[in-house]
Amino acid sequence: MAHQFPALTSEQKKELSEIAQRIVANGKGILAADESVGTMGNRLQRIKVENTEENRRQFREMLFTVDNSINQSIGGVILFHETLYQKDSQGKLFRNILKEKGIVVGIKLDQGGAPLAGTNKETTIQGLDGLSERCAQYKKDGADFGKWRAVLRIDNHCPSNLAIQENANALACYASICQQNGLVPIVEPEVLPDGDHDMEHCQYVTEKVLAAVYKALNDHHVYLEGTLLKPNMVTAGHACTKKYMPEQVAMATVTALHRTVPAAVPGICFLSGGMSEEDATLNLNAINLCPLPKPWKLSFSYGRALQASALAAWGGKAANKRATQEAFMKRAVANCQAAKGQYVHSGSSGAASTQSLFTASYTY
Amino acid sequence: MPHSYPALSAEQKKELSDIALRIVAPGKGILAADESVGSMAKRLSQIGVENTEENRRLYRQVLFSADDRVKKCIGGVIFFHETLYQKDDSGVPFVRTIQDKGIVVGIKVDKGVVPLAGTDGETTTQGLDGLSERCAQYKKDGADFAKWRCVLKISERTPSALAILENANVLARYASICQQNGIVPIVEPEILPDGDHDLKRCQYVTEKVLAAVYKALSDHHVYLEGTLLKPNMVTPGHACPIKYSPEEIAMATVTALRRTVPPAVPGVTFLSGGQSEEEASLNLNAINRCPLPRPWALTFSYGRALQASALNAWRGQQDNAEAATEEFIKRAEVNGLAAQGKYEGSGEDGGAAAQSLYIANHAY
């Protein structure tokens, strides 16, 4: 406790910190394209496309081969294991295509949830076994960051003390191992939006969860400047009857982060959860216009909120390539603007009118 | 765990947050004039003055009779219990004199350290019994903030896990009770500079201690926006043979804070420990010029570093009172500048040359 055995050298720290900053520089965010085979199955089924490896490859190819200007909005892409080794139709590795665009390649590292016995259906996350060796291999194969998603839910007696501590601890172990292998860990403690709780309750839970996460990261000697956080925004539960404006979501979210996330963390890239593409962008924009001090970059790490329109435009047909790529590019650019607080969607009057909608933070 | 029973109403939060911001308004810091009777004995014996209540009153009068020049550099004064009820020569209570200058009145509320059995000479701090009633009374008597000092030390086996945990917990209990009574708690986890450890070791320990403090504050539902932190600067031990520049001290200090102190905390008011008046000012100045982003105010809460020259000039003689007061005003103004990074030093080379002395923070 009182003695220090440095986990990382100065050079290792410098490398990690530079990677992290590159991913979130200038309003850039992350495309989360790491849907597992099962999850891709859900997505493809909705557009009536068969869930084959080739179809998954084709869709990812559409996204990764867009015009180079995508690198103004996208700083990093998270891949699923299979995708890290796939190629485009000319035989070029996806990871090289992305790197040549100046985009940092990331890899999903967790291996899904496992139940916590004695709890109200809560889970922890597996994937620590052999993680160091896997990280070393992924680093050789071109990845520079990792992602690990822990899940907490709000319900009766949830999240419990055990769920919070156990998930925070697993996240910290994963983060430490990543850094030992030159990978920047994205730390994702998602508090699910399922339920009828109000936004205030989500804020309370998010604060408790994040406080536990950062204590665990400190206990595990994780170098914060070489990490990124991927949290939920603070929102009401899906079944909550009360409606909130983006400015309220923004204030509650930034207040929660303000109270728990040390300034050393270079960037916070929100997950989109079940939000529509437009809501995810509007909320991110309001977050960046929030009058509280924001010492970290506030950006995005979106899956569905970047891909939904593109997926629908594609419909499994190669002929729809242009429409697919345009749909994706449009969302990427919109979210990059939102990450700078500059998004103006049709019908709104821009930043000036929204400023007055922010209530003072002591009411949160 | 998942249920929120709000500790404070929106009005209570606003009051606390406003008080905290007033104390650390730009260019302002705190005069720690809360020396206990025992501590005053040491100070007065050094200038050959008897430790009587009258002499302590006369000495504090020297400080509190400072003219309006202190309004722009002193945001708060910490009182000892006895002093809170003392008056100046014309019968005006000290509390009123300070308040009339627009300075916030604070009160020391801890009751000193007690040993932790089974440790290597470590301590915790007492004073929780009846604290709520005492705070309520102090609030009526004019105090709007309080201070509680915990002490940790660095040696072969310290600080131990118990010392860190116990002191963090007692600080969080004290903070919670203060806020219930409309009093802003200054949280002071001092790591003593005694020893021969180097700068890195102090930084490591400071990070561990502060992480534990903020976890405890979160666990106890303390409203961070209505608190202040009073930490040690990160420095080498007094007996360390290596000498460090103010820039190195600044970099190590700000790095440690960035990794542990949430941005919601409005201000960090450093203690001066054993530093000389000039050292304390130069270090504070370097801290405020440090190139790392700093989301909280970084200012002073100095005892000896504001009073040493004044005490020496006074020497118990009423004829010296005015000259002594001048000495105090001088240090107050210097530290007010240092809190903005505008102190040019007592004649040596100023800011420009020093900027280049900041080493990149991945070395910390």
XYZ file of C-alpha atoms in Angstrom:
728
model
C 0.000 0.000 0.000
C 2.706 2.410 0.925
C 5.243 1.146 -1.592
C 5.260 1.860 -5.237
C 6.209 -0.702 -7.868
C 5.661 1.193 -11.116
C 3.219 -0.669 -13.360
C 4.341 1.194 -16.508
C 7.481 2.948 -17.736
C 7.403 6.545 -18.967
C 7.540 5.317 -22.560
C 4.605 2.976 -22.055
C 2.598 5.780 -20.443
C 3.429 8.156 -23.285
C 2.316 5.623 -25.900
C -0.988 4.915 -24.139
C -1.752 8.555 -23.501
C -1.063 9.495 -27.134
C -3.308 6.739 -28.469
C -6.148 7.804 -26.188
C -5.832 11.452 -27.188
C -5.701 10.602 -30.876
C -9.002 8.745 -30.705
C -10.905 11.725 -29.267
C -9.019 14.634 -30.873
C -10.990 17.478 -32.490
C -14.488 16.142 -31.891
C -13.721 12.684 -33.198
C -15.483 9.680 -31.773
C -15.694 5.953 -32.076
C -17.647 3.656 -34.374
C -18.595 0.623 -32.297
C -18.696 -2.048 -34.977
C -17.945 -4.891 -32.574
C -21.329 -6.590 -32.523
C -20.882 -10.252 -31.701
C -22.183 -12.889 -34.125
C -25.363 -13.220 -32.083
C -25.977 -9.487 -31.915
C -25.331 -9.083 -35.648
C -27.922 -11.787 -36.092
C -30.496 -9.503 -34.437
C -29.529 -6.553 -36.629
C -29.525 -8.514 -39.888
C -32.775 -10.236 -39.115
C -34.514 -6.858 -38.986
C -33.512 -6.133 -42.581
C -34.201 -9.735 -43.581
C -30.594 -10.578 -44.366
C -29.121 -13.962 -43.487
C -26.522 -13.907 -40.697
C -23.554 -15.394 -42.558
C -19.898 -14.492 -42.212
C -19.919 -13.131 -45.769
C -22.896 -10.865 -45.109
C -21.286 -9.545 -41.944
C -18.090 -8.937 -43.944
C -19.947 -7.138 -46.703
C -21.689 -4.750 -44.372
C -18.514 -3.893 -42.475
C -16.752 -3.386 -45.821
C -19.343 -0.770 -46.768
C -18.624 1.137 -43.570
C -14.825 0.903 -43.646
C -14.338 1.783 -47.312
C -16.113 5.153 -47.177
C -14.276 8.235 -48.358
C -11.126 9.142 -46.391
C -12.773 12.243 -44.995
C -14.408 9.927 -42.466
C -11.203 10.351 -40.486
C -12.344 13.861 -39.523
C -15.232 12.385 -37.546
C -14.117 8.916 -36.579
C -10.978 8.517 -34.473
C -11.364 4.843 -33.647
C -13.317 1.746 -34.653
C -14.022 -1.159 -32.309
C -13.913 -4.516 -34.070
C -15.169 -7.937 -33.155
C -12.509 -10.714 -33.261
C -13.681 -12.099 -36.606
C -13.608 -8.677 -38.260
C -10.007 -7.966 -37.254
C -8.941 -10.706 -39.649
C -11.388 -10.057 -42.505
C -10.495 -8.425 -45.824
C -12.292 -6.318 -48.392
C -13.265 -7.695 -51.799
C -9.794 -6.873 -53.140
C -8.154 -8.897 -50.401
C -7.014 -5.984 -48.261
C -7.260 -6.378 -44.499
C -9.929 -4.156 -42.917
C -7.542 -3.174 -40.158
C -5.040 -1.858 -42.677
C -7.732 0.072 -44.555
C -8.688 1.776 -41.279
C -5.117 2.454 -40.235
C -4.327 4.007 -43.596
C -7.193 6.394 -43.017
C -5.504 7.339 -39.729
C -8.171 5.625 -37.639
C -7.148 3.714 -34.517
C -8.189 0.059 -34.462
C -9.783 -1.370 -31.326
C -10.930 -4.829 -30.286
C -13.746 -6.098 -28.074
C -12.117 -8.148 -25.329
C -14.834 -9.314 -22.975
C -16.508 -12.693 -23.345
C -20.027 -11.881 -22.260
C -21.913 -11.952 -18.976
C -22.062 -14.587 -16.240
C -24.654 -14.629 -13.451
C -23.899 -13.524 -9.909
C -25.570 -16.130 -7.705
C -27.648 -14.772 -4.873
C -28.554 -11.566 -6.665
C -31.682 -10.384 -8.463
C -30.479 -11.603 -11.894
C -27.335 -9.496 -11.879
C -24.180 -10.353 -13.803
C -20.473 -9.903 -14.006
C -18.336 -10.186 -17.141
C -15.999 -13.005 -18.197
C -12.857 -12.768 -20.245
C -9.926 -12.415 -17.868
C -8.517 -15.885 -18.528
C -5.511 -15.669 -20.842
C -6.359 -12.028 -21.443
C -2.749 -10.887 -21.379
C -1.744 -13.292 -24.147
C -4.776 -12.320 -26.221
C -3.956 -8.622 -25.798
C -0.354 -9.185 -26.863
C -1.537 -10.963 -30.007
C -4.109 -8.304 -30.852
C -1.465 -5.608 -30.416
C 0.754 -7.442 -32.941
C -2.239 -7.757 -35.233
C -2.840 -4.021 -35.297
C -5.135 -3.156 -32.387
C -4.248 -0.213 -30.147
C -7.235 -0.142 -27.844
C -9.579 -2.622 -26.191
C -13.154 -2.502 -24.999
C -14.892 -4.365 -22.182
C -18.544 -3.922 -21.348
C -19.861 -4.450 -17.809
C -23.601 -4.278 -17.287
C -25.610 -3.057 -14.317
C -29.333 -2.712 -14.082
C -31.756 -0.666 -12.049
C -34.510 -2.678 -10.393
C -35.562 -3.789 -6.921
C -32.364 -4.077 -4.898
C -30.340 -3.457 -8.068
C -27.615 -2.594 -8.615
C -26.517 -4.361 -5.452
C -23.271 -3.653 -3.639
C -21.862 -6.921 -4.944
C -22.714 -6.189 -8.569
C -21.138 -2.743 -8.366
C -17.953 -3.925 -6.625
C -17.521 -7.037 -8.756
C -18.013 -5.287 -12.098
C -15.777 -2.388 -11.059
C -13.096 -4.860 -10.037
C -13.325 -6.874 -13.268
C -13.094 -3.653 -15.293
C -9.997 -2.621 -13.362
C -8.305 -6.006 -13.855
C -9.016 -5.843 -17.585
C -7.742 -2.270 -17.802
C -4.514 -3.118 -16.028
C -3.837 -6.102 -18.301
C -4.555 -4.039 -21.435
C -2.093 -1.361 -20.451
C 0.614 -3.933 -19.768
C 0.256 -4.898 -23.428
C 0.168 -1.410 -24.937
C -3.598 -1.326 -25.454
C -5.665 1.623 -24.226
C -8.603 0.153 -22.269
C -12.041 1.611 -22.882
C -13.835 1.138 -19.581
C -17.570 0.593 -20.093
C -19.790 0.322 -16.983
C -23.216 0.442 -18.637
C -26.218 1.145 -16.431
C -29.088 -0.187 -18.546
C -32.030 2.079 -19.379
C -34.532 -0.735 -18.799
C -37.139 0.127 -16.175
C -39.521 2.892 -15.168
C -37.190 4.800 -12.883
C -36.816 8.540 -13.385
C -33.718 10.420 -14.518
C -32.788 11.450 -10.957
C -32.562 7.825 -9.911
C -30.371 6.991 -12.904
C -28.088 9.872 -11.924
C -27.765 8.621 -8.381
C -26.926 5.091 -9.528
C -24.511 6.295 -12.204
C -22.619 8.353 -9.608
C -22.297 5.391 -7.256
C -21.167 3.092 -10.059
C -18.585 5.521 -11.433
C -17.181 6.275 -7.962
C -16.647 2.539 -7.475
C -15.073 2.186 -10.927
C -12.524 4.937 -10.328
C -11.658 3.648 -6.873
C -11.061 0.205 -8.392
C -8.939 1.669 -11.199
C -6.853 3.468 -8.605
C -6.498 0.323 -6.481
C -5.297 -1.584 -9.555
C -2.727 1.114 -10.393
C -4.304 1.879 -13.779
C -2.827 4.905 -15.597
C -5.905 7.075 -16.094
C -4.352 9.274 -18.776
C -4.160 6.124 -20.920
C -7.801 5.088 -20.625
C -11.162 6.189 -22.013
C -14.555 5.919 -20.321
C -17.651 4.648 -22.140
C -20.617 5.317 -19.855
C -24.349 5.592 -20.360
C -25.803 9.092 -20.529
C -28.017 9.798 -17.533
C -31.563 9.237 -18.774
C -34.893 8.083 -17.423
C -35.769 4.415 -17.780
C -37.428 3.395 -21.036
C -40.763 2.841 -19.301
C -40.681 6.078 -17.328
C -43.704 8.229 -18.138
C -41.889 11.501 -17.461
C -40.206 13.076 -20.516
C -36.949 15.031 -20.296
C -35.345 17.553 -22.646
C -31.819 17.028 -24.025
C -30.655 19.896 -21.779
C -31.875 18.061 -18.686
C -30.200 14.844 -19.819
C -27.056 16.857 -20.455
C -27.026 18.558 -17.062
C -27.701 15.341 -15.174
C -25.036 13.511 -17.192
C -22.298 16.118 -16.881
C -23.075 16.608 -13.171
C -22.665 12.882 -12.549
C -19.363 12.800 -14.449
C -18.194 15.967 -12.760
C -18.600 14.303 -9.390
C -16.788 11.083 -10.217
C -14.457 11.167 -13.237
C -10.997 12.593 -12.563
C -9.747 15.240 -14.998
C -6.824 12.965 -15.917
C -9.177 10.841 -18.055
C -8.723 12.270 -21.573
C -12.080 11.336 -23.029
C -15.568 10.144 -22.298
C -17.280 8.416 -25.246
C -20.928 7.777 -24.541
C -22.726 4.621 -25.557
C -26.021 5.152 -27.341
C -27.951 2.308 -25.673
C -31.406 2.233 -27.173
C -31.423 5.843 -28.363
C -32.442 6.758 -31.893
C -29.729 8.190 -34.144
C -31.134 11.699 -33.831
C -31.612 11.561 -30.048
C -28.080 10.275 -29.571
C -26.774 13.234 -31.566
C -29.033 15.828 -29.915
C -28.121 14.613 -26.437
C -24.394 14.628 -27.211
C -24.714 18.155 -28.548
C -26.557 19.349 -25.430
C -23.886 17.682 -23.299
C -21.203 19.681 -25.074
C -23.180 22.901 -24.593
C -23.716 22.263 -20.888
C -22.351 25.230 -18.903
C -20.472 23.111 -16.321
C -16.665 22.828 -16.674
C -15.791 19.823 -18.821
C -12.111 18.876 -18.481
C -12.426 15.703 -20.601
C -13.466 15.376 -24.229
C -17.139 14.399 -24.417
C -17.657 12.313 -27.497
C -19.359 9.218 -28.812
C -18.833 5.496 -29.133
C -21.942 4.582 -31.041
C -23.075 1.311 -32.575
C -26.700 1.491 -33.539
C -26.782 5.281 -33.464
C -24.199 5.367 -36.266
C -25.360 2.357 -38.254
C -29.153 2.113 -38.143
C -29.846 4.160 -41.291
C -26.891 2.602 -43.091
C -28.154 -0.870 -42.305
C -31.648 -0.015 -43.538
C -30.245 1.565 -46.735
C -28.103 -1.501 -47.440
C -30.799 -4.150 -47.112
C -28.188 -6.743 -48.031
C -27.795 -5.473 -51.610
C -24.398 -4.472 -53.031
C -26.154 -2.042 -55.368
C -27.096 0.065 -52.355
C -23.460 0.768 -51.483
C -23.585 4.485 -52.145
C -26.757 5.072 -50.152
C -25.355 2.974 -47.302
C -22.096 4.905 -47.163
C -23.853 8.255 -47.378
C -26.152 7.351 -44.508
C -23.190 6.329 -42.365
C -21.097 9.392 -43.249
C -24.023 11.676 -42.448
C -24.366 10.322 -38.911
C -20.609 10.363 -38.362
C -20.365 14.023 -39.367
C -23.431 14.950 -37.290
C -21.977 13.321 -34.187
C -18.611 14.962 -34.705
C -20.384 18.315 -34.782
C -22.316 17.348 -31.670
C -19.036 16.468 -29.944
C -18.058 20.108 -30.450
C -21.478 21.476 -29.483
C -21.988 22.639 -33.060
C -24.800 20.426 -34.249
C -27.749 22.287 -35.688
C -30.538 20.013 -36.737
C -33.286 21.141 -39.067
C -35.919 23.025 -37.142
C -33.866 24.122 -34.183
C -32.463 27.594 -33.721
C -29.034 26.507 -32.586
C -27.105 26.926 -29.390
C -28.450 30.247 -28.219
C -31.967 29.081 -27.582
C -30.909 25.961 -25.757
C -28.649 27.730 -23.251
C -31.652 28.983 -21.313
C -32.962 25.459 -20.959
C -30.124 24.423 -18.661
C -31.218 24.511 -15.025
C -28.570 25.215 -12.417
C -26.646 22.131 -11.371
C -27.424 22.271 -7.637
C -30.881 20.997 -8.412
C -29.268 17.740 -9.517
C -27.373 1.008 -2.175
C -29.488 1.787 -5.223
C -32.002 3.979 -3.451
C -31.519 7.669 -3.165
C -32.667 9.451 -0.022
C -31.494 12.964 -0.765
C -29.168 14.209 1.971
C -29.676 17.859 1.000
C -32.411 19.941 -0.631
C -31.674 22.073 -3.701
C -31.635 25.198 -1.488
C -29.150 23.645 0.923
C -26.918 22.616 -1.965
C -27.031 26.104 -3.472
C -26.099 27.718 -0.162
C -23.121 25.386 0.333
C -21.927 25.758 -3.225
C -22.186 29.576 -3.081
C -20.162 29.702 0.152
C -17.439 27.478 -1.284
C -17.173 29.566 -4.461
C -16.964 32.799 -2.444
C -14.017 31.475 -0.440
C -11.974 30.455 -3.492
C -13.024 33.290 -5.808
C -10.212 34.148 -8.257
C -7.164 35.519 -6.447
C -8.426 34.596 -2.978
C -7.340 32.057 -0.400
C -7.644 31.252 3.277
C -5.840 32.523 6.374
C -5.553 29.570 8.743
C -5.574 31.323 12.103
C -6.966 28.330 13.982
C -3.911 27.311 15.966
C -4.971 25.517 19.138
C -3.832 26.800 22.507
C -1.012 24.253 22.426
C 0.145 25.265 18.922
C 0.012 28.950 19.828
C 2.252 28.141 22.807
C 4.983 27.030 20.376
C 4.573 30.075 18.123
C 4.584 32.565 20.994
C 7.496 30.966 22.826
C 9.575 31.408 19.659
C 9.158 35.186 19.998
C 9.427 35.189 23.768
C 5.774 35.977 24.452
C 3.716 34.353 27.223
C 0.870 32.119 26.074
C -2.098 33.863 27.707
C -5.590 34.309 26.337
C -4.992 38.066 26.160
C -1.798 37.674 24.154
C -3.524 35.308 21.752
C -6.312 37.892 21.408
C -3.808 40.706 20.805
C -1.987 38.645 18.209
C -5.141 37.735 16.264
C -6.102 41.399 16.444
C -2.888 42.228 14.602
C -4.017 39.961 11.769
C -7.706 40.906 11.706
C -7.112 44.657 11.773
C -5.618 44.453 8.285
C -7.183 47.072 6.029
C -9.283 46.624 2.905
C -6.293 45.457 0.877
C -6.954 41.941 2.169
C -10.457 41.913 0.700
C -9.167 40.936 -2.706
C -6.823 38.180 -1.524
C -8.444 36.598 1.526
C -11.691 34.702 0.952
C -11.910 32.962 4.324
C -10.378 32.876 7.805
C -10.319 29.729 9.941
C -10.881 30.464 13.623
C -10.116 28.448 16.730
C -13.097 28.116 19.113
C -11.779 30.646 21.634
C -11.143 33.260 18.947
C -14.660 33.006 17.547
C -15.932 34.642 20.729
C -13.168 37.212 21.232
C -13.431 40.943 20.511
C -10.984 43.647 19.499
C -9.915 46.528 21.758
C -13.047 48.548 20.921
C -15.336 45.655 21.771
C -16.150 44.610 18.175
C -16.310 40.812 17.829
C -13.602 39.463 15.533
C -16.275 37.556 13.629
C -18.002 40.804 12.712
C -14.772 42.521 11.643
C -13.996 39.653 9.289
C -17.526 39.392 7.930
C -17.662 43.150 7.340
C -14.684 42.764 5.024
C -16.745 40.283 2.991
C -14.574 37.411 4.201
C -16.153 34.080 5.130
C -15.694 32.909 8.726
C -14.625 29.315 9.362
C -14.091 27.198 12.473
C -11.755 24.337 13.333
C -13.962 21.496 14.596
C -11.699 18.489 15.088
C -10.401 17.563 18.532
C -6.931 16.397 17.653
C -5.339 13.076 16.806
C -5.550 9.794 18.705
C -3.462 6.660 18.141
C -4.566 3.703 16.042
C -3.556 0.658 18.071
C -1.586 -1.976 16.208
C -0.038 0.466 13.764
C 3.407 2.009 13.508
C 2.514 5.219 15.339
C -0.380 6.126 13.077
C -3.414 8.154 14.120
C -6.976 9.031 13.399
C -8.742 12.253 14.394
C -11.479 12.644 17.004
C -14.349 15.128 17.287
C -17.443 13.436 15.901
C -19.331 13.275 19.209
C -21.981 16.008 19.378
C -20.545 17.462 16.178
C -23.945 18.205 14.689
C -25.023 20.304 17.678
C -21.668 22.119 17.699
C -21.973 22.887 13.980
C -25.511 24.223 14.434
C -24.264 26.555 17.150
C -21.218 27.693 15.155
C -23.495 28.436 12.196
C -25.662 30.655 14.430
C -22.489 32.325 15.739
C -21.329 33.295 12.258
C -19.316 30.406 10.846
C -20.060 29.248 7.293
C -17.266 26.728 6.854
C -15.301 24.303 8.987
C -12.008 22.502 8.941
C -10.937 19.048 10.141
C -7.372 17.830 9.877
C -6.355 14.201 9.474
C -2.709 13.211 9.500
C -0.856 10.466 7.632
C 2.847 9.802 7.458
C 5.211 8.129 5.041
C 7.689 5.560 6.285
C 8.712 1.994 5.543
C 5.271 0.562 6.324
C 3.059 3.618 6.416
C 0.546 4.873 5.610
C -1.130 1.524 6.240
C -4.399 0.450 4.649
C -6.132 0.954 8.001
C -4.841 4.481 8.484
C -5.903 5.488 4.986
C -9.348 3.913 5.288
C -10.061 5.143 8.816
C -8.993 8.720 8.226
C -10.905 8.860 4.934
C -13.994 7.574 6.699
C -13.820 10.010 9.591
C -13.320 12.900 7.158
C -16.414 11.805 5.243
C -18.519 11.572 8.433
C -17.410 15.055 9.479
C -18.155 16.428 6.007
C -21.629 14.934 5.953
C -22.504 16.368 9.378
C -21.216 19.833 8.444
C -23.333 19.981 5.319
C -26.459 19.015 7.262
C -25.863 22.197 9.253
C -25.200 24.564 6.354
C -21.445 24.514 6.880
C -18.969 23.906 4.028
C -16.472 21.255 5.166
C -12.812 21.725 4.304
C -11.453 18.204 3.999
C -7.799 18.030 5.083
C -5.937 14.704 4.662
C -2.395 15.893 5.403
C 0.488 13.638 4.507
C 3.388 14.868 6.593
C 6.647 15.860 4.878
C 8.714 14.123 7.565
C 11.090 11.505 6.189
C 13.675 10.970 3.449
C 11.339 9.741 0.705
C 11.524 11.316 -2.765
C 8.940 13.247 -4.756
C 7.622 10.177 -6.588
C 6.905 8.356 -3.368
C 4.959 11.308 -1.979
C 2.998 11.521 -5.230
C 2.117 7.839 -5.127
C 0.960 8.018 -1.518
C -0.978 11.236 -2.112
C -2.840 9.606 -5.012
C -3.761 6.590 -2.898
C -4.922 8.737 -0.002
C -6.995 11.100 -2.130
C -8.632 8.226 -4.046
C -9.718 6.748 -0.704
C -10.974 10.146 0.510
C -13.157 10.702 -2.547
C -14.533 7.173 -2.445
C -15.477 7.714 1.192
C -17.084 11.076 0.404
C -19.141 9.392 -2.317
C -20.147 6.547 0.006
C -21.287 9.085 2.629
C -23.344 11.029 0.047
C -21.341 14.229 0.509
C -22.173 17.026 -1.973
C -18.761 17.684 -3.547
C -19.699 21.081 -4.982
C -20.147 22.234 -1.376
C -16.740 21.137 -0.085
C -13.125 22.268 -0.353
C -9.989 20.135 -0.229
C -6.938 21.097 1.855
C -4.148 18.725 0.853
C -0.385 18.791 1.132
C 1.491 19.763 -2.002
C 3.427 16.821 -3.380
C 6.970 17.375 -2.119
C 9.970 15.245 -1.162
C 10.468 14.421 2.512
C 12.349 16.998 4.556
C 15.364 14.710 4.816
C 15.454 13.774 1.149
C 18.845 14.612 -0.387
C 17.390 15.329 -3.849
C 16.338 18.932 -4.507
C 13.350 19.643 -6.753
C 12.304 22.845 -8.499
C 8.904 24.481 -7.937
C 7.960 23.300 -11.443
C 8.618 19.674 -10.542
C 6.618 20.049 -7.353
C 3.840 21.708 -9.334
C 3.744 18.985 -11.974
C 3.693 16.163 -9.414
C 1.023 17.943 -7.362
C -1.304 18.785 -10.234
C -0.892 15.301 -11.723
C -1.873 13.689 -8.429
C -4.926 15.936 -8.115
C -5.998 15.371 -11.720
C -6.009 11.631 -11.093
C -8.115 11.758 -7.946
C -10.064 14.974 -7.304
C -13.329 15.159 -9.252
C -13.886 18.416 -11.172
C -17.008 19.063 -9.069
C -14.793 20.143 -6.166
C -14.673 23.945 -6.522
C -11.328 24.553 -4.887
C -8.124 23.046 -3.574
C -6.551 25.140 -0.802
C -3.068 23.847 -0.068
C -1.591 23.665 3.399
C 1.908 25.077 3.750
C 3.269 22.416 6.132
C 6.861 23.223 6.969
C 7.460 25.445 3.946
C 8.886 28.932 4.353
C 6.688 31.887 3.361
C 8.527 32.380 0.078
C 8.665 28.664 -0.796
C 4.932 28.333 -0.197
C 4.264 31.261 -2.536
C 6.668 30.127 -5.252
C 5.252 26.607 -5.237
C 1.665 27.854 -5.382
C 2.611 30.104 -8.261
C 4.254 27.241 -10.179
C 1.159 25.144 -9.560
C -0.969 27.837 -11.160
C 1.331 28.013 -14.174
C 1.440 24.268 -14.674
C 0.482 23.461 -18.288
C -1.930 20.652 -17.333
C -5.656 21.523 -17.383
C -6.865 22.316 -13.865
C -10.663 22.317 -13.341
C -10.612 23.524 -9.698
C -9.301 26.721 -8.135
C -5.781 26.114 -6.759
C -5.104 28.420 -3.870
C -3.801 28.631 -0.323
C -4.927 27.888 3.202
C -1.799 28.984 4.974
C -1.003 29.362 8.656
C 2.701 29.793 9.189
C 3.324 30.779 5.571
C 1.103 33.841 6.055
C 2.027 34.699 9.633
C 5.719 33.980 10.221
C 6.979 37.485 9.381
C 4.025 39.139 11.110
C 4.658 37.162 14.284
C 8.320 38.070 14.170
C 7.628 41.749 13.619
C 5.126 41.888 16.481
C 7.099 40.146 19.225
C 4.301 40.956 21.659
C 4.798 44.726 21.471
C 1.765 46.925 20.732
C 4.116 49.498 19.141
C 4.986 46.885 16.535
C 1.359 46.018 15.767
C 1.018 48.156 12.648
C 4.309 46.968 11.146
C 3.306 43.375 11.917
C -0.041 43.841 10.194
C 1.819 45.183 7.130
C 3.905 41.999 7.001
C 0.740 39.931 6.972
C -0.902 42.026 4.252
C 2.242 41.677 2.177
C 2.205 37.858 2.295
C -1.547 37.809 1.678
C -1.149 39.899 -1.482
C 1.770 37.795 -2.704
C -0.222 34.601 -2.268
C -3.240 36.185 -3.946
C -1.013 36.712 -6.993
C 0.454 33.209 -6.722
C -3.084 31.799 -6.749
C -3.396 33.294 -10.229
C 0.088 32.347 -11.395
C 1.026 36.026 -11.435
C 3.712 36.161 -8.775
C 7.023 37.251 -10.232
C 9.072 36.172 -7.240
C 11.211 38.338 -5.018
C 13.446 39.588 -7.808
C 14.643 36.358 -9.452
C 13.797 35.425 -13.022
C 10.089 35.321 -13.616
C 7.650 33.141 -15.466
C 9.088 32.800 -18.925
C 12.235 30.960 -17.933
C 10.351 28.670 -15.598
C 7.833 27.458 -18.209
C 10.483 25.346 -19.889
C 11.151 23.572 -16.616
C 7.857 21.685 -16.701
C 8.559 18.122 -17.762
C 5.863 16.220 -19.636
C 3.485 14.552 -17.286
C 3.922 10.973 -18.464
C 7.096 11.088 -16.448
C 4.937 11.353 -13.320
